[in-house]
Coordinates of C-alpha atoms and ligand atoms in Angstrom, one line a residue:
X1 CA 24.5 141.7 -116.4
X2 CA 26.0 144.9 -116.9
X3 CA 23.5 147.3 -116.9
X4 CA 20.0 147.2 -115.5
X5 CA 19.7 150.6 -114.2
X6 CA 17.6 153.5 -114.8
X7 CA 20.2 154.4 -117.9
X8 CA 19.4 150.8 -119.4
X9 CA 15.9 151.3 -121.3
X10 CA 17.3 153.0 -124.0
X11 CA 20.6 151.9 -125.6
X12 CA 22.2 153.1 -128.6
X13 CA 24.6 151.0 -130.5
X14 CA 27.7 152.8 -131.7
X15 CA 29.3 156.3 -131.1
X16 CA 29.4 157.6 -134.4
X17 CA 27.7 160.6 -135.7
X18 CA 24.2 159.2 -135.5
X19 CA 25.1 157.6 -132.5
X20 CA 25.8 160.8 -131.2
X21 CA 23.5 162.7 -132.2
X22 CA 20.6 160.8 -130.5
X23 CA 22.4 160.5 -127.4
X24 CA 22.9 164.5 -127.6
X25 CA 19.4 165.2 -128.6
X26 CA 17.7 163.0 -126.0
X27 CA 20.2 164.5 -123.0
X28 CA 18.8 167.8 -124.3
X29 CA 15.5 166.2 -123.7
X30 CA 16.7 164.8 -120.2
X31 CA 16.2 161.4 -121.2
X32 CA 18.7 158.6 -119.3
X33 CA 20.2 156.1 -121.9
X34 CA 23.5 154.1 -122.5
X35 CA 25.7 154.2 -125.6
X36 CA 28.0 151.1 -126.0
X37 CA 30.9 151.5 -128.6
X38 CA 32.9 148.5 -129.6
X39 CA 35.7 151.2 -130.5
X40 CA 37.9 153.3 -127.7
X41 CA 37.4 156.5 -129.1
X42 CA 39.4 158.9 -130.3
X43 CA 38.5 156.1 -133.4
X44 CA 39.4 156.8 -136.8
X45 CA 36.6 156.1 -139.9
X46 CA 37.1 155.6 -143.6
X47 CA 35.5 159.0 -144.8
X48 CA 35.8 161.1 -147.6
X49 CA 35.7 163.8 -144.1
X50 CA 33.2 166.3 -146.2
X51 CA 30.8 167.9 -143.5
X52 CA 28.6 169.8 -145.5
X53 CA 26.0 172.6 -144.0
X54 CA 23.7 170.4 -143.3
X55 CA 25.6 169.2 -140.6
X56 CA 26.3 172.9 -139.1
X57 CA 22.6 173.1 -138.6
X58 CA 22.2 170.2 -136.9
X59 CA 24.9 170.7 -134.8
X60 CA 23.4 174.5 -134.0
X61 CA 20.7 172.8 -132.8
X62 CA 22.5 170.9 -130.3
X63 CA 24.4 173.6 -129.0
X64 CA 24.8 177.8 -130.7
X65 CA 28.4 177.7 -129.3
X66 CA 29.7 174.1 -131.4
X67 CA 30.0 176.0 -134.6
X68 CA 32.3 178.9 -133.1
X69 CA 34.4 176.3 -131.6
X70 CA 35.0 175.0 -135.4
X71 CA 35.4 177.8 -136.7
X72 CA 38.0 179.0 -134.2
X73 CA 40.2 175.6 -134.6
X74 CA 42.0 175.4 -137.8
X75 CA 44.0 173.0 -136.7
X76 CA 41.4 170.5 -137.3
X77 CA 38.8 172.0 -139.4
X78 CA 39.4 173.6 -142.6
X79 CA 36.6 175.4 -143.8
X80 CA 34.8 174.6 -147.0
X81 CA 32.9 177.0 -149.0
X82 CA 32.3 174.7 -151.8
X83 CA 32.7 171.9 -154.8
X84 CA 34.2 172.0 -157.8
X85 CA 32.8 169.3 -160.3
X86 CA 34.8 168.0 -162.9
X87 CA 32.9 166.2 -165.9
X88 CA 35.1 163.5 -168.0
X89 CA 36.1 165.8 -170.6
X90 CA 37.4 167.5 -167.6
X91 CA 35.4 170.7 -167.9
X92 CA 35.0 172.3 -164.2
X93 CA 32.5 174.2 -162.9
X94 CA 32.7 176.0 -159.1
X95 CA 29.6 175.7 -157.0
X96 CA 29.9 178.1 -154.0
X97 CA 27.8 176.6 -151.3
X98 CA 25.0 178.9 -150.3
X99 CA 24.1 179.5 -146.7
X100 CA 21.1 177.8 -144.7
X101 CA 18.3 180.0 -144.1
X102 CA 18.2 179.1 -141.0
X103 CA 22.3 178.7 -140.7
X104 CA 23.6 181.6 -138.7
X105 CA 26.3 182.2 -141.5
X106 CA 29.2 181.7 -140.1
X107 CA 31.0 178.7 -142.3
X108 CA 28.7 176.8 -145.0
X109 CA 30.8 173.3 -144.0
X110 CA 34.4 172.1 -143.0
X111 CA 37.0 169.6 -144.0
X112 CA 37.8 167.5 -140.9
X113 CA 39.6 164.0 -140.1
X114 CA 36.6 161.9 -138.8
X115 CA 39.5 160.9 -135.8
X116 CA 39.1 164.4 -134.9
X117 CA 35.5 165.2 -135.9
X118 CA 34.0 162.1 -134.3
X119 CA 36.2 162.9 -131.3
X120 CA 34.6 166.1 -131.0
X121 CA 30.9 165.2 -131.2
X122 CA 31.8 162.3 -128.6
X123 CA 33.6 164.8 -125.9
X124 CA 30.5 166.7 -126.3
X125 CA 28.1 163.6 -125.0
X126 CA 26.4 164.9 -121.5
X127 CA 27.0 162.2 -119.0
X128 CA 24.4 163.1 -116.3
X129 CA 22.0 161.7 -119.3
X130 CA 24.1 158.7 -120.5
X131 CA 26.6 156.5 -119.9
X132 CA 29.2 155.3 -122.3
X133 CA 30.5 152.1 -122.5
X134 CA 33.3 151.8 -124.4
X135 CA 35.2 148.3 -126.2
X136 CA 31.9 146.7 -125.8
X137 CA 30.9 144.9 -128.6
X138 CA 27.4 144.0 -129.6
X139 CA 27.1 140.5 -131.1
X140 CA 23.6 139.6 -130.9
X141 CA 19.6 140.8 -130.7
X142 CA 17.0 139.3 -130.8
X143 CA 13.5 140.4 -130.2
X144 CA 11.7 139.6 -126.6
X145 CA 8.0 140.4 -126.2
X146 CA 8.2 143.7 -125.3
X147 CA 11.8 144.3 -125.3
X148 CA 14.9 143.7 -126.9
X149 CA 17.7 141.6 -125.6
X150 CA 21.0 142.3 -126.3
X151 CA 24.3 140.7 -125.8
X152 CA 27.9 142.0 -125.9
X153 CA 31.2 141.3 -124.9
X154 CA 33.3 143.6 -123.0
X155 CA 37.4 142.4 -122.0
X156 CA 36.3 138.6 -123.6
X157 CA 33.4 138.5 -121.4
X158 CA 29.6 138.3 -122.3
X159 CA 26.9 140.3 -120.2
X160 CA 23.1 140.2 -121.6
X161 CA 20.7 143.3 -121.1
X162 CA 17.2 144.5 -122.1
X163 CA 16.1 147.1 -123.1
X164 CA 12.7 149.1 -124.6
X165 CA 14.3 150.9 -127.4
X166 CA 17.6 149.6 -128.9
X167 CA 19.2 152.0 -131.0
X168 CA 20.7 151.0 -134.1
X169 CA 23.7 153.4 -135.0
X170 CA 26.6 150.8 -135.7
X171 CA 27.3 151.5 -139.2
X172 CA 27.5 149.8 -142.6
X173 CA 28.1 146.5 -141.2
X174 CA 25.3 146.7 -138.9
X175 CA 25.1 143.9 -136.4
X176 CA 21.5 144.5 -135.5
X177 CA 20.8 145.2 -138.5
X178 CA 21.4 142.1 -139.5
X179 CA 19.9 140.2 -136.4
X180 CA 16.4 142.2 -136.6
X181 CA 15.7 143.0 -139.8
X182 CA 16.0 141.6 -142.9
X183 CA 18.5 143.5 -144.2
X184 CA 20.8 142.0 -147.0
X185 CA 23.4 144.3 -149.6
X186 CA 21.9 144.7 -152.7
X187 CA 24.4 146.0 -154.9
X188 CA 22.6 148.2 -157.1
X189 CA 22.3 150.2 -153.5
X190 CA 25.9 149.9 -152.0
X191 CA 28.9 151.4 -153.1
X192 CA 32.7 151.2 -152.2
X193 CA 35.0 153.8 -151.4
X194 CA 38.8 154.0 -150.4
X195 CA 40.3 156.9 -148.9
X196 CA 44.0 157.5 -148.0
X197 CA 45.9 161.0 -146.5
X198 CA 48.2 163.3 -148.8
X199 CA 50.3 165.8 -147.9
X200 CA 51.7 168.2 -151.1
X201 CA 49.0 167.6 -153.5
X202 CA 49.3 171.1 -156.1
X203 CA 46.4 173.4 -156.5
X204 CA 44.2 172.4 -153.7
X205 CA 41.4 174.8 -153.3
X206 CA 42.1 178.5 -151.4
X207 CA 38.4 178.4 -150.3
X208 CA 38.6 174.7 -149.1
X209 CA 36.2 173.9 -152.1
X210 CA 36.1 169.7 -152.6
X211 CA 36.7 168.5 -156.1
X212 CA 34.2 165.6 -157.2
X213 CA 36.1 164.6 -160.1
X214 CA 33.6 162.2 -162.4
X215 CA 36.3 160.7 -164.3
X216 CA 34.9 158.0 -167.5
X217 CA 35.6 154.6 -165.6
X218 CA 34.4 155.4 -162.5
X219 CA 30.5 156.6 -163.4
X220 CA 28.4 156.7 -161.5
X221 CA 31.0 157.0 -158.8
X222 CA 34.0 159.7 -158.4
X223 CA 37.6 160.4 -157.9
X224 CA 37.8 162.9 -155.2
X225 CA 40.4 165.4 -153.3
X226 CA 39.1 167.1 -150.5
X227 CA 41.6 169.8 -149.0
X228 CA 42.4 169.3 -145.0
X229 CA 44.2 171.5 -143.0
X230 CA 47.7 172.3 -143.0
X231 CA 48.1 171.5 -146.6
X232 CA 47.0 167.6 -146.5
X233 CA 44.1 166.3 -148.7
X234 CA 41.8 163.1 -148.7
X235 CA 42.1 161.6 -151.5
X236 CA 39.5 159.1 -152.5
X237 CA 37.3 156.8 -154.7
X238 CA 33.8 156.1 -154.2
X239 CA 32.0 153.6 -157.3
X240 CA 28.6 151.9 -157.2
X241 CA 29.5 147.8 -155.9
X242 CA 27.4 147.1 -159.2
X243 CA 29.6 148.3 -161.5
X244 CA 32.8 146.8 -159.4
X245 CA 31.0 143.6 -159.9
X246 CA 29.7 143.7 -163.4
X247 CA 33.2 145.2 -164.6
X248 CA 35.0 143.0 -162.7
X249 CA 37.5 146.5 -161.2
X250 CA 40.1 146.3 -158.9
X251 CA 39.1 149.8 -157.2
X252 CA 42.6 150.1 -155.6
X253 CA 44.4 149.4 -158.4
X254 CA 42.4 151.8 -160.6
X255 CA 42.8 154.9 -157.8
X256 CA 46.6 153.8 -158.6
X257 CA 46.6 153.9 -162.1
X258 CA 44.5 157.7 -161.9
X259 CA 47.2 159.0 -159.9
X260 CA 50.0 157.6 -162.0
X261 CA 48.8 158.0 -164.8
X262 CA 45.9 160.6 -165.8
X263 CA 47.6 163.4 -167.3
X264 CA 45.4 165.8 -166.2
X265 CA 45.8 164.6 -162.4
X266 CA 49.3 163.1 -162.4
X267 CA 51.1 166.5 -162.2
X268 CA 49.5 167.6 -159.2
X269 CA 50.5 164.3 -157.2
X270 CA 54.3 164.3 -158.5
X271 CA 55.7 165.8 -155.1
X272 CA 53.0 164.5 -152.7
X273 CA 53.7 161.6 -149.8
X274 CA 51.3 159.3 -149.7
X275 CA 51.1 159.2 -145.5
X276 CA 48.6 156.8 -145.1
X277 CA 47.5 153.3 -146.5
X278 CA 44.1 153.5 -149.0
X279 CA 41.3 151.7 -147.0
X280 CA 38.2 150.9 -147.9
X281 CA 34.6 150.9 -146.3
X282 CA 31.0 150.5 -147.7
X283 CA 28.5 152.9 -148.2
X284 CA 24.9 151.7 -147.4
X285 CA 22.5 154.2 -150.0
X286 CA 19.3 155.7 -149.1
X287 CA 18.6 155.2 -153.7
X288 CA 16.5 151.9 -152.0
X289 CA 13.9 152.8 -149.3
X290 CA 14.1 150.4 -146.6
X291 CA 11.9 150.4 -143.4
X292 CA 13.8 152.4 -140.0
X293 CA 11.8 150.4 -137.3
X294 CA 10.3 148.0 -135.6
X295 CA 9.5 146.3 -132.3
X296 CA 11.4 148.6 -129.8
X297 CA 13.8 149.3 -132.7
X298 CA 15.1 152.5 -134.2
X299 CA 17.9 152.2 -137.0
X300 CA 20.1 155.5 -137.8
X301 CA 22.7 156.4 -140.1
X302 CA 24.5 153.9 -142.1
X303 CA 22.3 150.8 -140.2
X304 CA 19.6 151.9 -141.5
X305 CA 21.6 153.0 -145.5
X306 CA 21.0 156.6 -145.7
X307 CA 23.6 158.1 -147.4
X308 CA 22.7 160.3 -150.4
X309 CA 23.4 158.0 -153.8
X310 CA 24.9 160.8 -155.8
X311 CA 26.8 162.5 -153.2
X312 CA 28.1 160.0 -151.6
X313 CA 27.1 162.2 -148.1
X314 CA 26.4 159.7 -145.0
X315 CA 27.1 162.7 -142.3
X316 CA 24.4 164.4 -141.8
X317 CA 21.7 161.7 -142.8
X318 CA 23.5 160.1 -139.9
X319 CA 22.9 162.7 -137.6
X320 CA 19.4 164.0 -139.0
X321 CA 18.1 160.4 -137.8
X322 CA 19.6 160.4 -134.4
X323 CA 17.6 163.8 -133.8
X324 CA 14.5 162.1 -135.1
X325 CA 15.1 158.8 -133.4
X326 CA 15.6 161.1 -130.3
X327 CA 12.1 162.7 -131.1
X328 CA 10.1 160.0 -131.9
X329 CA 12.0 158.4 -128.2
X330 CA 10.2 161.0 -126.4
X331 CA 7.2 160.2 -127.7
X332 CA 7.2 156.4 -126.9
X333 CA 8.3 156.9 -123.3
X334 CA 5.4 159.9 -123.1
X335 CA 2.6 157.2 -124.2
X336 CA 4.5 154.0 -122.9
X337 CA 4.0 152.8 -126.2
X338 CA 7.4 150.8 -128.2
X339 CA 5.8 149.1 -130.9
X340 CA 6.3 148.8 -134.2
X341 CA 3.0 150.6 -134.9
X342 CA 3.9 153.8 -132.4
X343 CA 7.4 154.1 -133.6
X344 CA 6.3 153.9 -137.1
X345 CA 6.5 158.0 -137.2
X346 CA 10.2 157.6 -137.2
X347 CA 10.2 156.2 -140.9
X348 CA 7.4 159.2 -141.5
X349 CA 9.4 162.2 -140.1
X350 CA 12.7 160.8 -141.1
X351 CA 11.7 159.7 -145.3
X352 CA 8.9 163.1 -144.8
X353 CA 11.9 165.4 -144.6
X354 CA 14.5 164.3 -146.8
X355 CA 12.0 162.7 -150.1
X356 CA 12.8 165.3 -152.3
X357 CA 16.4 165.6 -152.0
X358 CA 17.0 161.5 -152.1
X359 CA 14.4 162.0 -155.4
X360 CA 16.3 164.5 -157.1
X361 CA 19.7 162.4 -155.7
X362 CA 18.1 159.4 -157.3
X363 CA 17.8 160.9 -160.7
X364 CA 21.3 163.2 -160.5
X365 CA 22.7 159.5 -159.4
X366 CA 21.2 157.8 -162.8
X367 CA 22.3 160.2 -165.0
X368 CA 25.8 160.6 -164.4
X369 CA 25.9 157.0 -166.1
X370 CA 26.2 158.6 -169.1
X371 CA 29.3 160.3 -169.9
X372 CA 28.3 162.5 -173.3
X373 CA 25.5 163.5 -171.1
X374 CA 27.6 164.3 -168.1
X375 CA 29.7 166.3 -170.4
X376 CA 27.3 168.4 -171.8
X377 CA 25.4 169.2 -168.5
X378 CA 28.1 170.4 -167.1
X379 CA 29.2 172.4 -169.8
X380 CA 26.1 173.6 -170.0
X381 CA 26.6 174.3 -166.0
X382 CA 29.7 176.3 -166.6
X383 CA 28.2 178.8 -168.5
X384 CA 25.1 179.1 -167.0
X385 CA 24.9 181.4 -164.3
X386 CA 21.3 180.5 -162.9
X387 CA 21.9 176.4 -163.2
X388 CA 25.0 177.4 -160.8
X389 CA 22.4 179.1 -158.9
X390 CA 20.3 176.2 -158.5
X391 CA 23.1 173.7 -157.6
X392 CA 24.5 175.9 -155.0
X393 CA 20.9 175.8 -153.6
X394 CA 20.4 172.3 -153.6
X395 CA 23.9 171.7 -151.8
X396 CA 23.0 174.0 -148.9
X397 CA 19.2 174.6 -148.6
X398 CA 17.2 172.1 -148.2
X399 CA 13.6 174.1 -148.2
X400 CA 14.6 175.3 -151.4
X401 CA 15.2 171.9 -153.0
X402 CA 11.7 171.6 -153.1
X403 CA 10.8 173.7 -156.1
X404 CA 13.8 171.1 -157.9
X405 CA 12.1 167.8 -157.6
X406 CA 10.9 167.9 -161.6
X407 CA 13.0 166.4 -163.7
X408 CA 11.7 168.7 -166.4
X409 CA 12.2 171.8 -164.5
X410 CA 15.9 170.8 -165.3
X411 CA 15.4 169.8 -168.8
X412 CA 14.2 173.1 -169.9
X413 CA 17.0 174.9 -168.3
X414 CA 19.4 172.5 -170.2
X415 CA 17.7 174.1 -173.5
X416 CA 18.3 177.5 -172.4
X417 CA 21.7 179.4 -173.3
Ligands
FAD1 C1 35.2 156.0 -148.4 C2 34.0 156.7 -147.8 C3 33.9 158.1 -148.0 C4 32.9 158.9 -147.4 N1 32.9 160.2 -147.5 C5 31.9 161.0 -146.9 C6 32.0 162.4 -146.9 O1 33.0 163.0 -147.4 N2 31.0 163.1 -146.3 C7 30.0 162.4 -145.7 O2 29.1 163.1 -145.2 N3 29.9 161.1 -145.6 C8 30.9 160.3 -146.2 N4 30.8 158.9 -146.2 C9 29.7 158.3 -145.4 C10 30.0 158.4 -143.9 O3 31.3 158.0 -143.6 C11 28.9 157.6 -143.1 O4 27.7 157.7 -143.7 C12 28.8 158.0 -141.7 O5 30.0 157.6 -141.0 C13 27.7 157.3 -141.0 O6 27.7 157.5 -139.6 P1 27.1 156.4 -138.6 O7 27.1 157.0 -137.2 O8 25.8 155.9 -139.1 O9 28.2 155.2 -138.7 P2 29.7 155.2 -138.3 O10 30.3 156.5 -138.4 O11 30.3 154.0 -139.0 O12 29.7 154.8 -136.7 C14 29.3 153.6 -136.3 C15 29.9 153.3 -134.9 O13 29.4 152.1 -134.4 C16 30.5 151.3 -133.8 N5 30.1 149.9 -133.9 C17 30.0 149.2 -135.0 N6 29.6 147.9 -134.7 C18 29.4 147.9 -133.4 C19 29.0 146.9 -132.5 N7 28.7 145.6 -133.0 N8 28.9 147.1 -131.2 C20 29.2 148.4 -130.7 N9 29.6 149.4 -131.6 C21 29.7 149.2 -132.9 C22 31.7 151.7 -134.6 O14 32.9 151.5 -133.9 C23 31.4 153.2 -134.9 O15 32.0 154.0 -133.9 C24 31.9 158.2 -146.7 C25 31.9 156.8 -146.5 C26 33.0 156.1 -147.1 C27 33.1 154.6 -146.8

């Protein structure tokens, strides 16, 4: 054994943002607990590195000072102020990002490596609360009768622990995931992306707005360039594993071919270096509602497929369940109850406060199948000052999305000139 301590009740696979974020929300709570990472971090993660607002008020409620500390390095974070979407007919339309209400205004989101941005949030962990053990590897769970026991392997050898609340934070390719629930891909829900690092890409953004460029034979899914600081960009491609499947694409191949080739992008890669392979990750989507607990068992982030299905945005899903998983932690330990019943209020709090953006997410995701559509909305978007309006509002408040969960509320504006 490893750990039987005090810090041992409560351990939380993976240190990535969800990981995290419940460790930094339950040392704000003073509750002991252990993170193991298989990674030694600083760790790098496939990421399109977008960290939207959503994120910035997450992270102000960890701690006022993290967002000055951002917003003071530009050597890692370039700020963002907001997306430019480009429809198939290549029409673009700007969307500024609009503040939080509760935001404290000082940058709407950033641009940031996930070496360095995962780095950051993992510096900030509070060891009097938890202990971090790094290249340990979970490889198995399994259900005990009021526990969970876990096993890893740290430097080739195995140790076994229990614990009353395991965690889940380990990602798309969720270990415990797989061990405790029945979780299988489905690939109407899962999508792949590839991302690789330029340097001299023309007309990036001056604002550090992303470009989400929807080009024909990736729909649903996009071609992206997000500006980084000192000039780089991420460049990326996220598609729906469906349509990879059904159309038989070779996704690498086909990022190849747009740079290469579309004339509309081609020029602005002609003096850019390529400075890092294109990898590829999955991205678990929140478009199928699964079930976040059980038996001693909280899953966050990517284990538990969250990310928004049209934005491709796992961030701050990931991080808004570690603060609930943190909350609902609190709770258990108050009544001494872990059962599947008890932490049932996760799933409640966590689905209770994002349904209407994953509905309206669900529907943007569905009709971006269809390219004349696509086309015509944003065209429509381009010269329609209050439908700008109302996307700038769904990107950044989340209180206000709620008056946008009718599809026909959008319909009618479509009909207006
Ligand atoms: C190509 C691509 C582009 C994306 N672009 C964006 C974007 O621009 N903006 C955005 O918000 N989201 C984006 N996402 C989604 C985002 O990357 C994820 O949703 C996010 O990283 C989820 O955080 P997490 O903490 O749940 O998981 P992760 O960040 O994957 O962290 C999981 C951690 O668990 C560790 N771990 C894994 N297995 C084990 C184990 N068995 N034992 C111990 N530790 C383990 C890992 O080493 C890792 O540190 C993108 C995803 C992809 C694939």
């Amino acid at each position: 054994m490893i750990f039987e301590d005090e810090f041992s009740e409560i351990i939380i696979v993976g240190a990535g943002p969800a990981g995290c974020a419940a460790s930094l929300f339950l040392s704000q709570k003073k509750i002991k607990h252990t993170i193991i990472e298989k990674e030694q971090f600083p760790r790098d993660k496939i990421c399109g590195d977008a960290i939207s607002g959503k994120v910035i008020n997450i992270l102000n409620k960890i701690d006022n000072n993290i967002v000055d500390e951002i917003i003071t390095n530009k050597k890692i974070f370039n700020p963002s102020n907001g997306i430019i979407f480009c429809s198939p007919d290549f029409t673009k339309v700007e969307i500024p990002f609009g503040f939080e209400k509760s935001n404290d205004k000082k940058t709407h989101g950033f641009v940031a490596k996930r070496l360095d941005f995962d780095n950051f949030l993992f510096e900030k962990i509070d060891k009097n609360f938890c202990r971090i053990i790094q290249n340990c590897s979970l490889v198995n769970a399994e259900h005990k009768k009021e526990s969970i026991a876990i096993t890893v392997n740290v430097n080739k050898q195995t140790y076994q622990s229990n614990c009353k609340i395991l965690v889940a934070a380990d990602g798309a390719h969720s270990v415990v995931s797989k061990k405790l629930t029945n979780f299988k891909i489905d690939y109407r829900h899962y999508s792949a992306g590839m991302r690789a690092y330029f340097n001299g890409v023309k007309n990036l953004s001056k604002n550090g707005f992303i470009e989400l460029i929807f080009l024909k034979e990736y729909l649903p899914g996009y071609f992206w360039i997000f500006p980084l600081p000192d000039g780089r960009a991420n460049v990326g491609v996220g598609m729906l594993s469906k349509s990879i499947k059904d159309k038989k694409i070779d996704l690498k191949k086909m990022f190849e071919d747009t740079i290469q080739n579309n004339i509309h992008i081609k020029k602005r890669f002609e003096n850019s270096v390529q400075e890092t392979p294109l990898l590829g990750w999955g991205l678990p989507m929140g478009s199928k509602k699964i079930k976040l607990s059980g038996n001693n068992l909280l899953l966050c982030g990517d284990a538990a497929s969250l990310i928004d299905p049209f934005t491709g945005e796992g961030i701050a899903p990931a991080m808004l369940s570690g603060k609930l998983a943190s909350d609902t932690i609190a709770d258990a330990i108050l009544a001494n109850n872990f059962t599947a019943d008890f932490l049932n209020r996760y799933d409640e709090a966590y689905y209770k406060a994002t349904r209407n953006e994953t509905k309206i997410s669900n529907i943007l995701q569905k009709l971006i199948k269809y390219e004349r559509l696509f086309n015509f909305v944003i065209k429509k978007i381009a010269k329609n000052k209050e439908l700008q309006n109302i996307i700038t509002a769904m990107f950044a408040d989340i209180k206000l999305r709620n008056s946008f969960t009718n599809p026909f509320f959008y319909i009618k504006l479509l009909f207006k000139n």
